[in-house]
Every structure is written in C-alpha cells, then in structure tokens.
Amino acid sequence: MNENLLQYWEKVKQYWNRYNQTTKIIFIATVFLLILTAAIISINLSKTDYSLAYTELQPSDAANIKSYLDTAKIPYHLSADGKSIEVPTSEVANVKLAVESQGLNKNGSLGFEVFSGSSSFGITDNEFKVKYLSAIQGELQQLINANQAISSSKVNISLPEEGPFLQQQAEKATASVVLQIKQGYSLDQPKVDTIYNLVSHSIKNLPIENISISDQNLLSYKFSGESNNTQVGNTDINTQFRNDLQKNINSMLGMMFGRDKVSVSVFTTMNFDQKKTKEQLVRAPNQVDQKGIEISLQEANESYQNKGADNGGVPGTGETDVPGYPGASNSGNSNSEKNSKTVNYEVDRITNDIISTPYVVKDVSINVGIEPPVRDDPNSLTAETKTAIQNALVNIVRTALADNKTTYTDDELQKKVTVFAHSFARTSDASATKTSTYLTYGALALAALAIGAIIGLAIRKRKKAAQQLLDQEMNLASQKAELPTIDIENVTNDNQVRKQLETLARKRPEEFVNLLRTWLVDE
C-alpha cells in the first residue's frame, strides 16, 4: 500500500514538475479562489438572520418570553440590559403569536387574569379588595402602555372606604399615574386628555381633578378641560388636505420625472374659526329709478276766498293812527289754497344670516426636490424646467389661498414655493441586499470556475504543444544523426562502456530500458 502511494506521489511530482513557475502560481491561486468562494457562500447560507421581536420589555415579561423560547428550543439573542429579544427572522411571527396566545407579555402588569390562577372560594373580603384593586391598576397600565410613545407606566389608585354614613359615601377616589416616555417621543395635549378620561371613566367616583399624571422626570401633565373631538377633527381635516395636496403634486411631477425622482413636502395651516354675521338690507324693487312700489296714495286740496267791508273813520285822526295813513277797516278780498299728497311706498327688506366656513387655508408652503437627469450633476436640471415647475406650484398656492381674503403679491407667492435639484439617497431593503449578496457570490463562483477552466485548457494546450515539439525534435535528431551503438565485445575500457550507456539512456530511453531487461533475463 505504501509503495503504491509512493508511486502515485512520484507520478504527481513528475506531472507537477513539467510546468513552469507561472503556471504553478496561476493554478494555486485558482484553487485558493475556488475554496475561498465556496467557504464564503457556505458561511452566508448557513448563517441565521435575527430580527428584533420585542423591545422595552419589563423584567417579568422578558423572563416569561425567555422561558418559552428555551422550552420551544428556539434560538434567541438577549440584549445586555435584558429589555430586547431577537429571534430568527423566519420565527418572528410565530413567536409573537405564541407569546400573545399564552399571555406572556403583560407589559409588567397583571389585569383581571389575576383571579384565574386561584379559586375565590374561601378568600376574605380584604384580600379580594386588594386583588380587585391590583387588577384594575394592571388593566389601566396595559391600556396606557398600548400608546406608542409610552414604554411603561405605573398606576396607583386609592378607593374610599365604604360605610353606612353619607359622609363616607360622598368621598371620591384618587389616582396617580407615572409614565415612562420613550426617548425621542413626547405627549401632546390630546393624548394627555385621553389618559385622564381613560382613568376617570375606569374608576367609580373618580373625577378628573383627583387624577395626577407625571412622567419619569416628575413633569406634571394638566388636563385641558376642553373636548378634544373638535380639535382632533380639525387636525384630521388639515392633515387630509395637506396629504391630498402633496399627493396631487407628487402625481403631477412623477408623470414627468418619475415617481422615484421626486420628493414633495407640503405644510399647511388652516383657520377653523366659524363666524356668524347678520345683514339687514333695504332695497328698492325698481333699481333703475331707485323707487319702491306705491301701495297707497292720499291727496287733499283746500281753497278759501274772503271779501272784506268798507274802510271806516278819518285817515290819520285816531289817537293811535299815523297821520296820512288809512285808518282801520275790514275792506279788501283774500284767497288761500292748501294742497297735500301722501304716497306710501313698499321696499324690499332682506335679512341675511351669514355663517362663514371655518376651513380656510391660512398659509401654504411647498418644497419640491427633484433628482436631476444626470444624478451627480445638479446643473443638468435646466433653469427653464425649474421655472416652469415654480410657476405651476405658485398657481396651486394662489388657488389654495383664494378664500383667505388676503392679497398676496407675486414675490410673496414665489417665496412660498421652493424647487431644488439634488441626488436622492437610494435605500434598499434587507431582502434586496440579501439577493444581491447571493448574486455576487454566485458570480464570483462562476468567475472562478471559468478562470479554472480557461487555465486548465491553457495547460492542456501547452502540454500538447510541448509534446508535439518534443516529438518533432526527436524525429529531426534521428534523421540528422544516427546514434552510436554499443559494441561491448570490442570495447575493453569500462569508462567507454559507461559513456555509451549514458548516451543511449539520454537519447533513446525506451531502447535503454529494453536493453537492461534483456541483460536481466540473460543473467
């Protein structure tokens, strides 16, 4: 067996020594590249991808989930702080369903399921009250923790003692809530009011003024005291209007440049004040003459005539008379006439109760980013194109602000629109990255195989050419010169015999081997 191995090893060495140094280096590099590519592909295919299943877990919930994963023999990675758990990507959905079905994730609190573990038979009233209060607090914590901005919460409720006296029955419950806000999140007033209402409606005789809410930094949150339905509805209307406007602009520009080459950002503010006005107008039916309709006419004519008596007395002789002036007399005629006309006109009396719409756009700002035709050259987006887009967006802003009752100049409208060219950052999801990685590995493997095949063909071709060249040289040598023969009988010097044997072995190895075999057989 060892002799066979040695023979094979000798043959391999003889075969290897036939090639020059360059061919040997290329062959070794090709084999190394093939082995390295195969190893990389095997490692990546056998590697398990983990995805985040739970984060910001309470210690009790993390312990329950860890125990389930150990029992189910599902591999997982637990973070250093014990709040996050990663499981294989293919098992994320199954793990979440199993954890929720078994009720392992309680957000650090137990609700009414606290009564499911033991029978209520034989339990005292005080123990039942304590468990009931703990269950209510746990239910409230689970409801509050459902908010995306809250990682955990603690609810402490104080219920009044029940008694036969009216003074005890009139006492109100109190509640304190401490919220753990996630980093980067904040609570706006509508969410705070929602928590107030949630706690108040969950406990009997718990007014909102008896509730205290604060965060981990002991920052207190106050109740606004107003209904949030209108505010939330107004916010939704503004958001819907902004989204519709942004969608329309994105659709318009996307048809021209491509949907993945346009980024539109729209910001709007609206006036939700509803105004009521009342107008009382008086208008003539006949607008040409500005006259009303005659509904009644009354005319009255009066005339008087009077003839006086003859003059009496001597002119200027009375005690009070002026000399030479006629005296008092009743003589002379008098006429008088009186005319009156009364016309009653009817006019239009108009009363208008005007209720102005509350949804008026106060301001609009539009920012549009466009990827230039040449990705790394912003100047490839011509100024004419940017001006045309700017004018189109300015018209949209002018139309949106038409009911604002504010006159804007062209310069003011231009400032509300911004158009710029910039190359977009391309992001690829995990699946696309993984597919491209596998394609890269496959391409490397094919390239290595192709290189190996090319090198093998080159070696084979070189070997064949060398063999042909050797045969040609041997034929030419045999034709030009005849090899000397060995005449052992006539040669007395051993040195001459050795030289002839060496020449025969070098020139004609096959004949030399046959000669040796003949000598061995004869002996």
Short mmCIF file of C-alpha atoms in Angstrom, two decimals:
data_model
loop_
_atom_site.label_atom_id
_atom_site.label_comp_id
_atom_site.label_asym_id
_atom_site.label_seq_id
_atom_site.Cartn_x
_atom_site.Cartn_y
_atom_site.Cartn_z
CA MET A 1 0.00 0.00 0.00
CA ASN A 2 2.81 2.39 0.87
CA GLU A 3 4.62 1.51 -2.33
CA ASN A 4 1.50 2.37 -4.36
CA LEU A 5 1.19 5.67 -2.56
CA LEU A 6 4.81 6.42 -3.23
CA GLN A 7 4.38 5.57 -6.89
CA TYR A 8 1.35 7.88 -7.12
CA TRP A 9 3.22 10.60 -5.31
CA GLU A 10 6.17 10.24 -7.70
CA LYS A 11 3.84 10.46 -10.68
CA VAL A 12 2.21 13.60 -9.23
CA LYS A 13 5.61 15.18 -8.69
CA GLN A 14 6.69 14.30 -12.22
CA TYR A 15 3.45 15.76 -13.59
CA TRP A 16 3.83 18.90 -11.46
CA ASN A 17 7.44 19.45 -12.42
CA ARG A 18 6.57 19.57 -16.10
CA TYR A 19 5.07 23.08 -15.74
CA ASN A 20 6.88 26.32 -15.32
CA GLN A 21 6.70 28.66 -12.32
CA THR A 22 4.00 30.96 -13.76
CA THR A 23 1.62 28.09 -14.50
CA LYS A 24 2.07 26.71 -10.99
CA ILE A 25 1.27 30.10 -9.38
CA ILE A 26 -1.87 30.56 -11.51
CA PHE A 27 -3.06 27.06 -10.66
CA ILE A 28 -2.52 27.55 -6.92
CA ALA A 29 -4.30 30.96 -6.99
CA THR A 30 -7.27 29.49 -8.86
CA VAL A 31 -7.66 26.63 -6.39
CA PHE A 32 -7.40 29.06 -3.48
CA LEU A 33 -10.04 31.37 -5.01
CA LEU A 34 -12.42 28.45 -5.54
CA ILE A 35 -12.02 27.25 -1.98
CA LEU A 36 -12.46 30.79 -0.58
CA THR A 37 -15.60 31.42 -2.63
CA ALA A 38 -17.12 28.11 -1.61
CA ALA A 39 -16.34 28.85 2.05
CA ILE A 40 -17.89 32.33 1.93
CA ILE A 41 -21.06 31.04 0.23
CA SER A 42 -21.37 28.18 2.73
CA ILE A 43 -20.94 30.52 5.72
CA ASN A 44 -23.54 33.02 4.48
CA LEU A 45 -26.04 30.34 3.56
CA SER A 46 -25.68 28.61 6.90
CA LYS A 47 -25.80 31.87 8.91
CA THR A 48 -29.09 32.59 10.71
CA ASP A 49 -30.54 36.09 10.35
CA TYR A 50 -32.03 37.52 13.54
CA SER A 51 -34.72 40.20 13.78
CA LEU A 52 -35.94 42.22 16.75
CA ALA A 53 -39.12 40.67 18.15
CA TYR A 54 -39.59 42.60 21.41
CA THR A 55 -38.09 45.74 22.87
CA GLU A 56 -38.51 47.76 26.07
CA LEU A 57 -39.68 44.66 27.95
CA GLN A 58 -40.30 44.59 31.66
CA PRO A 59 -38.13 42.10 33.60
CA SER A 60 -41.07 39.80 34.35
CA ASP A 61 -42.20 39.74 30.71
CA ALA A 62 -38.65 39.17 29.46
CA ALA A 63 -38.29 36.25 31.87
CA ASN A 64 -41.56 34.69 30.67
CA ILE A 65 -40.64 35.04 26.99
CA LYS A 66 -37.12 33.68 27.61
CA SER A 67 -38.56 30.66 29.41
CA TYR A 68 -40.91 29.98 26.49
CA LEU A 69 -38.08 30.23 23.94
CA ASP A 70 -35.93 27.85 25.98
CA THR A 71 -38.78 25.37 26.23
CA ALA A 72 -39.58 25.61 22.50
CA LYS A 73 -35.83 25.33 21.67
CA ILE A 74 -35.93 28.49 19.57
CA PRO A 75 -32.58 30.30 19.37
CA TYR A 76 -32.59 33.91 20.52
CA HIS A 77 -30.33 36.85 21.39
CA LEU A 78 -30.98 38.72 24.63
CA SER A 79 -29.68 42.28 24.88
CA ALA A 80 -27.30 43.32 27.64
CA ASP A 81 -29.99 45.28 29.51
CA GLY A 82 -32.47 42.39 29.23
CA LYS A 83 -35.13 44.54 27.55
CA SER A 84 -34.82 43.37 23.92
CA ILE A 85 -35.04 39.89 22.40
CA GLU A 86 -34.07 38.90 18.87
CA VAL A 87 -35.22 35.65 17.24
CA PRO A 88 -34.61 34.17 13.77
CA THR A 89 -36.36 36.20 11.09
CA SER A 90 -38.43 33.24 9.95
CA GLU A 91 -39.74 32.69 13.50
CA VAL A 92 -40.72 36.28 14.42
CA ALA A 93 -44.40 35.93 13.50
CA ASN A 94 -44.75 32.50 15.13
CA VAL A 95 -43.08 33.66 18.34
CA LYS A 96 -45.30 36.75 18.63
CA LEU A 97 -48.46 34.73 18.07
CA ALA A 98 -47.41 32.11 20.61
CA VAL A 99 -46.43 34.71 23.23
CA GLU A 100 -49.71 36.61 22.83
CA SER A 101 -51.81 33.43 22.87
CA GLN A 102 -50.21 32.36 26.14
CA GLY A 103 -50.44 35.85 27.64
CA LEU A 104 -46.73 36.09 28.43
CA ASN A 105 -46.32 39.78 27.55
CA LYS A 106 -48.23 41.70 30.21
CA ASN A 107 -46.24 44.94 29.99
CA GLY A 108 -45.12 44.34 33.55
CA SER A 109 -48.67 44.21 34.96
CA LEU A 110 -51.48 41.73 35.55
CA GLY A 111 -55.10 42.52 34.91
CA PHE A 112 -58.19 40.56 35.83
CA GLU A 113 -56.37 37.32 34.94
CA VAL A 114 -55.02 37.50 38.49
CA PHE A 115 -58.28 35.80 39.52
CA SER A 116 -57.85 32.95 37.04
CA GLY A 117 -55.00 31.35 38.98
CA SER A 118 -56.90 30.61 42.17
CA SER A 119 -60.43 29.99 43.29
CA SER A 120 -62.31 32.74 45.05
CA PHE A 121 -63.75 30.22 47.48
CA GLY A 122 -62.54 30.96 50.98
CA ILE A 123 -60.96 34.30 50.09
CA THR A 124 -61.51 37.11 52.59
CA ASP A 125 -63.10 40.42 51.70
CA ASN A 126 -59.91 42.37 52.32
CA GLU A 127 -57.89 40.00 50.14
CA PHE A 128 -60.50 40.25 47.38
CA LYS A 129 -60.41 44.07 47.54
CA VAL A 130 -56.64 44.10 47.29
CA LYS A 131 -56.66 41.74 44.28
CA TYR A 132 -59.50 43.65 42.64
CA LEU A 133 -57.68 46.97 43.03
CA SER A 134 -54.46 45.42 41.70
CA ALA A 135 -56.35 44.01 38.71
CA ILE A 136 -57.85 47.41 37.86
CA GLN A 137 -54.43 49.05 38.11
CA GLY A 138 -52.96 46.36 35.87
CA GLU A 139 -55.68 46.78 33.26
CA LEU A 140 -55.13 50.54 33.19
CA GLN A 141 -51.39 50.06 32.84
CA GLN A 142 -51.88 47.74 29.87
CA LEU A 143 -54.21 50.24 28.20
CA ILE A 144 -51.82 53.14 28.77
CA ASN A 145 -48.79 51.14 27.63
CA ALA A 146 -50.51 50.50 24.30
CA ASN A 147 -49.55 54.06 23.36
CA GLN A 148 -46.55 54.05 21.05
CA ALA A 149 -44.83 56.87 22.96
CA ILE A 150 -45.05 55.14 26.36
CA SER A 151 -42.70 52.31 27.28
CA SER A 152 -44.19 51.58 30.72
CA SER A 153 -46.46 53.09 33.34
CA LYS A 154 -47.39 52.77 36.97
CA VAL A 155 -50.94 53.41 38.23
CA ASN A 156 -51.78 53.85 41.91
CA ILE A 157 -55.47 54.09 42.82
CA SER A 158 -56.91 54.94 46.22
CA LEU A 159 -60.55 53.96 46.76
CA PRO A 160 -62.62 55.43 49.60
CA GLU A 161 -63.78 53.20 52.41
CA GLU A 162 -67.40 52.15 52.10
CA GLY A 163 -69.55 52.75 55.15
CA PRO A 164 -73.09 53.36 56.27
CA PHE A 165 -72.61 57.09 56.73
CA LEU A 166 -73.32 59.59 53.98
CA GLN A 167 -70.06 61.42 54.67
CA GLN A 168 -68.07 58.28 53.85
CA GLN A 169 -70.13 57.59 50.74
CA ALA A 170 -69.52 61.14 49.48
CA GLU A 171 -65.74 60.67 49.42
CA LYS A 172 -64.13 60.44 45.99
CA ALA A 173 -61.42 58.13 44.68
CA THR A 174 -57.97 59.40 43.72
CA ALA A 175 -55.39 58.15 41.23
CA SER A 176 -51.75 58.83 40.41
CA VAL A 177 -50.13 57.84 37.12
CA VAL A 178 -46.40 57.87 36.36
CA LEU A 179 -45.45 57.45 32.70
CA GLN A 180 -42.16 56.25 31.25
CA ILE A 181 -41.83 58.17 27.97
CA LYS A 182 -39.68 56.63 25.25
CA GLN A 183 -36.63 58.56 24.17
CA GLY A 184 -37.42 60.83 21.23
CA TYR A 185 -41.20 60.82 21.88
CA SER A 186 -43.47 63.37 23.53
CA LEU A 187 -47.12 63.54 24.56
CA ASP A 188 -49.32 66.24 23.09
CA GLN A 189 -52.34 67.62 24.89
CA PRO A 190 -54.97 65.41 23.19
CA LYS A 191 -53.12 62.25 24.29
CA VAL A 192 -52.80 63.57 27.84
CA ASP A 193 -56.52 64.34 27.96
CA THR A 194 -57.25 60.86 26.65
CA ILE A 195 -55.31 59.30 29.53
CA TYR A 196 -57.19 61.50 32.01
CA ASN A 197 -60.54 60.40 30.60
CA LEU A 198 -59.45 56.77 30.44
CA VAL A 199 -58.52 56.68 34.12
CA SER A 200 -61.56 58.71 35.21
CA HIS A 201 -64.06 56.52 33.36
CA SER A 202 -62.49 53.28 34.60
CA ILE A 203 -62.97 54.04 38.32
CA LYS A 204 -66.25 54.81 40.03
CA ASN A 205 -66.46 58.24 41.67
CA LEU A 206 -63.11 59.37 40.27
CA PRO A 207 -63.31 62.96 38.98
CA ILE A 208 -60.63 64.26 36.70
CA GLU A 209 -59.43 66.81 39.26
CA ASN A 210 -58.47 63.90 41.56
CA ILE A 211 -56.09 62.44 38.96
CA SER A 212 -52.39 63.28 38.80
CA ILE A 213 -50.27 62.36 35.77
CA SER A 214 -46.49 62.85 35.51
CA ASP A 215 -43.55 61.35 33.64
CA GLN A 216 -40.26 59.79 34.78
CA ASN A 217 -38.80 63.27 35.28
CA LEU A 218 -41.71 64.19 37.59
CA LEU A 219 -43.02 66.63 34.99
CA SER A 220 -46.75 67.06 35.62
CA TYR A 221 -49.33 66.99 32.80
CA LYS A 222 -52.53 69.02 33.19
CA PHE A 223 -55.98 68.36 31.80
CA SER A 224 -57.06 70.96 29.26
CA GLY A 225 -60.68 70.87 30.37
CA GLU A 226 -61.96 71.01 26.79
CA SER A 227 -63.40 68.43 24.48
CA ASN A 228 -60.78 67.14 22.11
CA ASN A 229 -63.20 65.85 19.50
CA THR A 230 -63.30 69.13 17.64
CA GLN A 231 -59.56 69.63 17.86
CA VAL A 232 -58.84 66.10 16.64
CA GLY A 233 -61.35 66.52 13.83
CA ASN A 234 -59.81 69.81 12.76
CA THR A 235 -56.35 68.26 12.82
CA ASP A 236 -57.58 65.40 10.66
CA ILE A 237 -59.06 67.84 8.13
CA ASN A 238 -55.80 69.79 7.91
CA THR A 239 -53.82 66.56 7.57
CA GLN A 240 -56.16 65.25 4.89
CA PHE A 241 -55.94 68.49 2.93
CA ARG A 242 -52.13 68.51 3.18
CA ASN A 243 -51.89 64.85 2.13
CA ASP A 244 -54.22 65.35 -0.84
CA LEU A 245 -52.28 68.40 -2.00
CA GLN A 246 -48.97 66.58 -1.63
CA LYS A 247 -50.33 63.52 -3.44
CA ASN A 248 -51.58 65.61 -6.38
CA ILE A 249 -48.26 67.45 -6.73
CA ASN A 250 -46.32 64.22 -6.45
CA SER A 251 -48.52 62.60 -9.09
CA MET A 252 -48.14 65.55 -11.47
CA LEU A 253 -44.35 65.73 -11.19
CA GLY A 254 -43.98 61.95 -11.06
CA MET A 255 -45.52 61.64 -14.53
CA MET A 256 -42.82 63.98 -15.87
CA PHE A 257 -39.69 62.90 -13.99
CA GLY A 258 -40.54 59.50 -12.49
CA ARG A 259 -42.12 58.75 -9.12
CA ASP A 260 -38.79 57.78 -7.54
CA LYS A 261 -37.12 61.00 -8.70
CA VAL A 262 -39.46 63.49 -6.98
CA SER A 263 -39.82 64.32 -3.28
CA VAL A 264 -42.64 66.68 -2.25
CA SER A 265 -43.13 68.24 1.19
CA VAL A 266 -46.22 70.36 1.89
CA PHE A 267 -47.01 72.28 5.07
CA THR A 268 -50.39 73.95 5.58
CA THR A 269 -52.18 75.82 8.34
CA MET A 270 -55.94 76.32 8.40
CA ASN A 271 -58.31 78.66 10.20
CA PHE A 272 -61.09 76.75 11.93
CA ASP A 273 -62.90 79.78 13.39
CA GLN A 274 -66.57 79.79 12.44
CA LYS A 275 -68.08 83.31 12.15
CA LYS A 276 -71.76 84.25 12.12
CA THR A 277 -72.90 87.63 10.75
CA LYS A 278 -76.37 89.12 10.24
CA GLU A 279 -77.22 91.63 7.49
CA GLN A 280 -80.44 93.66 7.26
CA LEU A 281 -80.74 95.24 3.81
CA VAL A 282 -83.39 97.67 2.44
CA ARG A 283 -83.54 97.74 -1.34
CA ALA A 284 -85.85 99.42 -3.87
CA PRO A 285 -87.57 96.99 -6.22
CA ASN A 286 -87.00 99.37 -9.12
CA GLN A 287 -83.22 99.52 -9.29
CA VAL A 288 -83.27 101.96 -12.21
CA ASP A 289 -85.25 104.77 -10.56
CA GLN A 290 -84.47 103.60 -7.02
CA LYS A 291 -88.18 103.79 -6.20
CA GLY A 292 -90.38 101.42 -4.31
CA ILE A 293 -93.83 100.09 -5.13
CA GLU A 294 -96.74 102.52 -4.42
CA ILE A 295 -99.16 100.75 -2.12
CA SER A 296 -101.36 103.78 -1.12
CA LEU A 297 -101.95 107.36 -2.32
CA GLN A 298 -103.79 110.18 -0.48
CA GLU A 299 -104.38 113.73 -1.93
CA ALA A 300 -106.12 116.71 -0.28
CA ASN A 301 -106.95 120.15 -1.89
CA GLU A 302 -108.35 123.14 0.12
CA SER A 303 -109.13 126.76 -1.17
CA TYR A 304 -110.52 129.83 0.67
CA GLN A 305 -111.94 133.24 -0.57
CA ASN A 306 -112.80 136.30 1.62
CA LYS A 307 -114.35 139.74 0.77
CA GLY A 308 -113.81 142.44 3.43
CA ALA A 309 -116.08 145.57 4.46
CA ASP A 310 -115.58 149.25 3.51
CA ASN A 311 -112.98 151.35 5.25
CA GLY A 312 -114.23 153.41 8.21
CA GLY A 313 -113.02 156.57 10.07
CA VAL A 314 -110.96 159.54 9.03
CA PRO A 315 -107.49 158.70 7.93
CA GLY A 316 -104.90 159.72 10.45
CA THR A 317 -107.29 161.22 13.03
CA GLY A 318 -107.39 158.46 15.54
CA GLU A 319 -105.38 158.54 18.77
CA THR A 320 -103.16 155.78 17.63
CA ASP A 321 -103.28 156.47 13.89
CA VAL A 322 -100.37 157.70 11.93
CA PRO A 323 -101.16 160.97 10.13
CA GLY A 324 -101.92 160.44 6.47
CA TYR A 325 -102.16 156.52 6.88
CA PRO A 326 -105.57 154.92 6.28
CA GLY A 327 -107.46 154.01 9.37
CA ALA A 328 -108.63 150.57 10.47
CA SER A 329 -111.04 148.90 8.17
CA ASN A 330 -112.34 145.47 7.17
CA SER A 331 -112.40 146.14 3.49
CA GLY A 332 -110.43 144.03 0.83
CA ASN A 333 -110.54 140.46 -0.71
CA SER A 334 -108.29 137.47 0.31
CA ASN A 335 -107.75 133.98 -1.35
CA SER A 336 -105.91 130.90 0.12
CA GLU A 337 -105.34 127.35 -1.21
CA LYS A 338 -103.87 124.22 0.51
CA ASN A 339 -102.79 121.02 -1.32
CA SER A 340 -101.35 117.81 0.30
CA LYS A 341 -100.33 114.43 -1.17
CA THR A 342 -99.25 111.36 0.74
CA VAL A 343 -97.74 108.30 -1.06
CA ASN A 344 -96.77 105.08 0.74
CA TYR A 345 -94.00 103.01 -0.96
CA GLU A 346 -93.08 99.39 -0.24
CA VAL A 347 -89.36 98.37 -0.39
CA ASP A 348 -87.50 95.03 -0.18
CA ARG A 349 -86.33 94.24 3.30
CA ILE A 350 -83.61 91.50 3.25
CA THR A 351 -82.20 89.81 6.35
CA ASN A 352 -79.10 87.60 5.78
CA ASP A 353 -77.68 85.28 8.45
CA ILE A 354 -74.19 84.53 7.15
CA ILE A 355 -72.13 81.67 8.60
CA SER A 356 -68.61 81.70 7.15
CA THR A 357 -66.92 78.38 6.62
CA PRO A 358 -64.29 77.54 9.28
CA TYR A 359 -62.00 75.67 6.91
CA VAL A 360 -59.93 78.44 5.36
CA VAL A 361 -56.32 77.89 4.39
CA LYS A 362 -54.18 80.45 6.18
CA ASP A 363 -50.80 79.57 4.73
CA VAL A 364 -49.20 77.04 2.38
CA SER A 365 -45.55 76.11 1.93
CA ILE A 366 -44.37 73.69 -0.79
CA ASN A 367 -40.87 72.26 -1.06
CA VAL A 368 -40.01 70.03 -4.02
CA GLY A 369 -36.78 68.12 -4.52
CA ILE A 370 -36.07 66.70 -7.98
CA GLU A 371 -33.29 64.33 -8.91
CA PRO A 372 -31.51 65.76 -11.97
CA PRO A 373 -31.27 63.72 -15.19
CA VAL A 374 -27.55 63.29 -14.55
CA ARG A 375 -27.52 62.00 -10.99
CA ASP A 376 -24.33 63.69 -9.82
CA ASP A 377 -24.82 66.92 -11.78
CA PRO A 378 -27.48 69.26 -10.32
CA ASN A 379 -26.95 71.65 -13.24
CA SER A 380 -28.42 69.06 -15.62
CA LEU A 381 -31.87 70.20 -14.41
CA THR A 382 -32.23 73.31 -16.56
CA ALA A 383 -33.35 76.67 -15.23
CA GLU A 384 -36.30 76.69 -17.69
CA THR A 385 -37.62 73.46 -16.19
CA LYS A 386 -37.26 74.73 -12.63
CA THR A 387 -39.03 77.99 -13.57
CA ALA A 388 -41.92 76.11 -15.18
CA ILE A 389 -42.33 73.93 -12.08
CA GLN A 390 -42.11 77.00 -9.84
CA ASN A 391 -44.86 78.79 -11.77
CA ALA A 392 -47.13 75.75 -11.68
CA LEU A 393 -46.71 75.39 -7.91
CA VAL A 394 -47.28 79.14 -7.41
CA ASN A 395 -50.63 78.80 -9.20
CA ILE A 396 -51.57 75.98 -6.84
CA VAL A 397 -50.68 78.14 -3.83
CA ARG A 398 -52.65 81.10 -5.22
CA THR A 399 -55.73 78.91 -5.67
CA ALA A 400 -55.41 77.40 -2.19
CA LEU A 401 -55.23 80.88 -0.60
CA ALA A 402 -58.10 82.34 -2.65
CA ASP A 403 -60.53 82.31 0.33
CA ASN A 404 -58.01 83.79 2.74
CA LYS A 405 -59.17 87.36 1.96
CA THR A 406 -55.55 88.44 1.85
CA THR A 407 -53.94 89.85 -1.24
CA TYR A 408 -50.50 88.40 -1.95
CA THR A 409 -48.01 89.78 -4.41
CA ASP A 410 -46.19 87.58 -6.88
CA ASP A 411 -42.98 87.87 -4.87
CA GLU A 412 -44.74 86.71 -1.71
CA LEU A 413 -46.21 83.72 -3.53
CA GLN A 414 -42.81 82.86 -5.00
CA LYS A 415 -41.33 82.71 -1.51
CA LYS A 416 -43.86 80.06 -0.51
CA VAL A 417 -42.51 77.61 -3.14
CA THR A 418 -39.03 76.08 -3.26
CA VAL A 419 -37.73 73.86 -6.07
CA PHE A 420 -34.24 72.40 -5.89
CA ALA A 421 -32.23 69.68 -7.61
CA HIS A 422 -30.42 67.06 -5.56
CA SER A 423 -29.36 63.43 -5.88
CA PHE A 424 -31.51 61.08 -3.80
CA ALA A 425 -30.06 58.55 -1.38
CA ARG A 426 -31.03 55.08 -2.50
CA THR A 427 -32.03 52.70 0.26
CA SER A 428 -32.56 49.00 -0.30
CA ASP A 429 -34.41 46.67 1.97
CA ALA A 430 -32.90 43.59 3.59
CA SER A 431 -34.28 41.12 1.06
CA ALA A 432 -32.86 43.05 -1.87
CA THR A 433 -29.50 43.26 -0.13
CA LYS A 434 -29.52 39.56 0.58
CA THR A 435 -30.45 38.73 -3.01
CA SER A 436 -27.71 40.96 -4.38
CA THR A 437 -25.22 39.32 -1.97
CA TYR A 438 -26.14 35.86 -3.19
CA LEU A 439 -25.90 37.01 -6.79
CA THR A 440 -22.45 38.43 -6.08
CA TYR A 441 -21.31 35.17 -4.55
CA GLY A 442 -22.73 33.20 -7.46
CA ALA A 443 -20.98 35.49 -9.93
CA LEU A 444 -17.69 35.04 -8.07
CA ALA A 445 -18.11 31.27 -8.12
CA LEU A 446 -18.87 31.24 -11.84
CA ALA A 447 -15.93 33.54 -12.49
CA ALA A 448 -13.63 31.26 -10.52
CA LEU A 449 -14.88 28.20 -12.41
CA ALA A 450 -14.43 29.99 -15.71
CA ILE A 451 -10.89 31.01 -14.78
CA GLY A 452 -10.10 27.45 -13.71
CA ALA A 453 -11.49 26.05 -16.95
CA ILE A 454 -9.50 28.55 -19.01
CA ILE A 455 -6.31 27.74 -17.10
CA GLY A 456 -6.93 24.00 -17.48
CA LEU A 457 -7.43 24.35 -21.22
CA ALA A 458 -4.32 26.52 -21.46
CA ILE A 459 -2.25 23.96 -19.55
CA ARG A 460 -3.58 21.13 -21.63
CA LYS A 461 -2.90 23.03 -24.83
CA ARG A 462 0.60 23.94 -23.66
CA LYS A 463 1.31 20.31 -22.73
CA LYS A 464 0.11 19.09 -26.09
CA ALA A 465 2.20 21.68 -27.91
CA ALA A 466 5.28 20.75 -25.86
CA GLN A 467 4.79 17.07 -26.61
CA GLN A 468 4.44 17.78 -30.31
CA LEU A 469 7.58 19.92 -30.23
CA LEU A 470 9.48 17.16 -28.42
CA ASP A 471 8.38 14.58 -30.97
CA GLN A 472 9.44 16.84 -33.79
CA GLU A 473 12.87 17.39 -32.21
CA MET A 474 13.36 13.67 -31.69
CA ASN A 475 12.42 12.91 -35.30
CA LEU A 476 14.79 15.57 -36.56
CA ALA A 477 17.57 14.28 -34.34
CA SER A 478 17.05 10.71 -35.52
CA GLN A 479 17.10 11.84 -39.14
CA LYS A 480 20.24 14.01 -38.85
CA ALA A 481 22.47 11.75 -36.82
CA GLU A 482 22.48 8.07 -36.16
CA LEU A 483 23.02 7.17 -32.55
CA PRO A 484 26.10 5.16 -31.78
CA THR A 485 25.65 1.51 -30.96
CA ILE A 486 27.23 -0.30 -28.07
CA ASP A 487 29.87 -2.81 -29.04
CA ILE A 488 30.75 -4.38 -25.75
CA GLU A 489 32.87 -7.17 -27.21
CA ASN A 490 35.35 -4.82 -28.92
CA VAL A 491 35.47 -2.29 -26.04
CA THR A 492 37.95 -3.03 -23.30
CA ASN A 493 37.71 0.23 -21.32
CA ASP A 494 34.89 0.37 -18.73
CA ASN A 495 34.79 4.14 -19.00
CA GLN A 496 33.86 3.94 -22.67
CA VAL A 497 31.08 1.44 -21.95
CA ARG A 498 29.62 3.72 -19.30
CA LYS A 499 29.64 6.72 -21.66
CA GLN A 500 27.89 4.75 -24.37
CA LEU A 501 25.24 3.55 -21.91
CA GLU A 502 24.64 7.13 -20.72
CA THR A 503 24.32 8.37 -24.29
CA LEU A 504 21.85 5.59 -25.12
CA ALA A 505 19.80 6.29 -21.98
CA ARG A 506 19.68 10.02 -22.78
CA LYS A 507 18.86 9.71 -26.49
CA ARG A 508 16.74 6.56 -26.57
CA PRO A 509 15.38 5.77 -23.10
CA GLU A 510 12.98 3.12 -24.33
CA GLU A 511 15.74 1.13 -26.06
CA PHE A 512 17.93 1.52 -22.98
CA VAL A 513 15.17 0.04 -20.80
CA ASN A 514 14.71 -2.88 -23.21
CA LEU A 515 18.48 -3.50 -23.15
CA LEU A 516 18.51 -3.64 -19.37
CA ARG A 517 15.58 -6.03 -19.35
CA THR A 518 17.44 -8.30 -21.84
CA TRP A 519 20.52 -8.34 -19.63
CA LEU A 520 18.48 -9.21 -16.61
CA VAL A 521 16.73 -12.05 -18.39
CA ASP A 522 20.03 -13.48 -19.64
CA GLU A 523 21.50 -13.49 -16.18
#
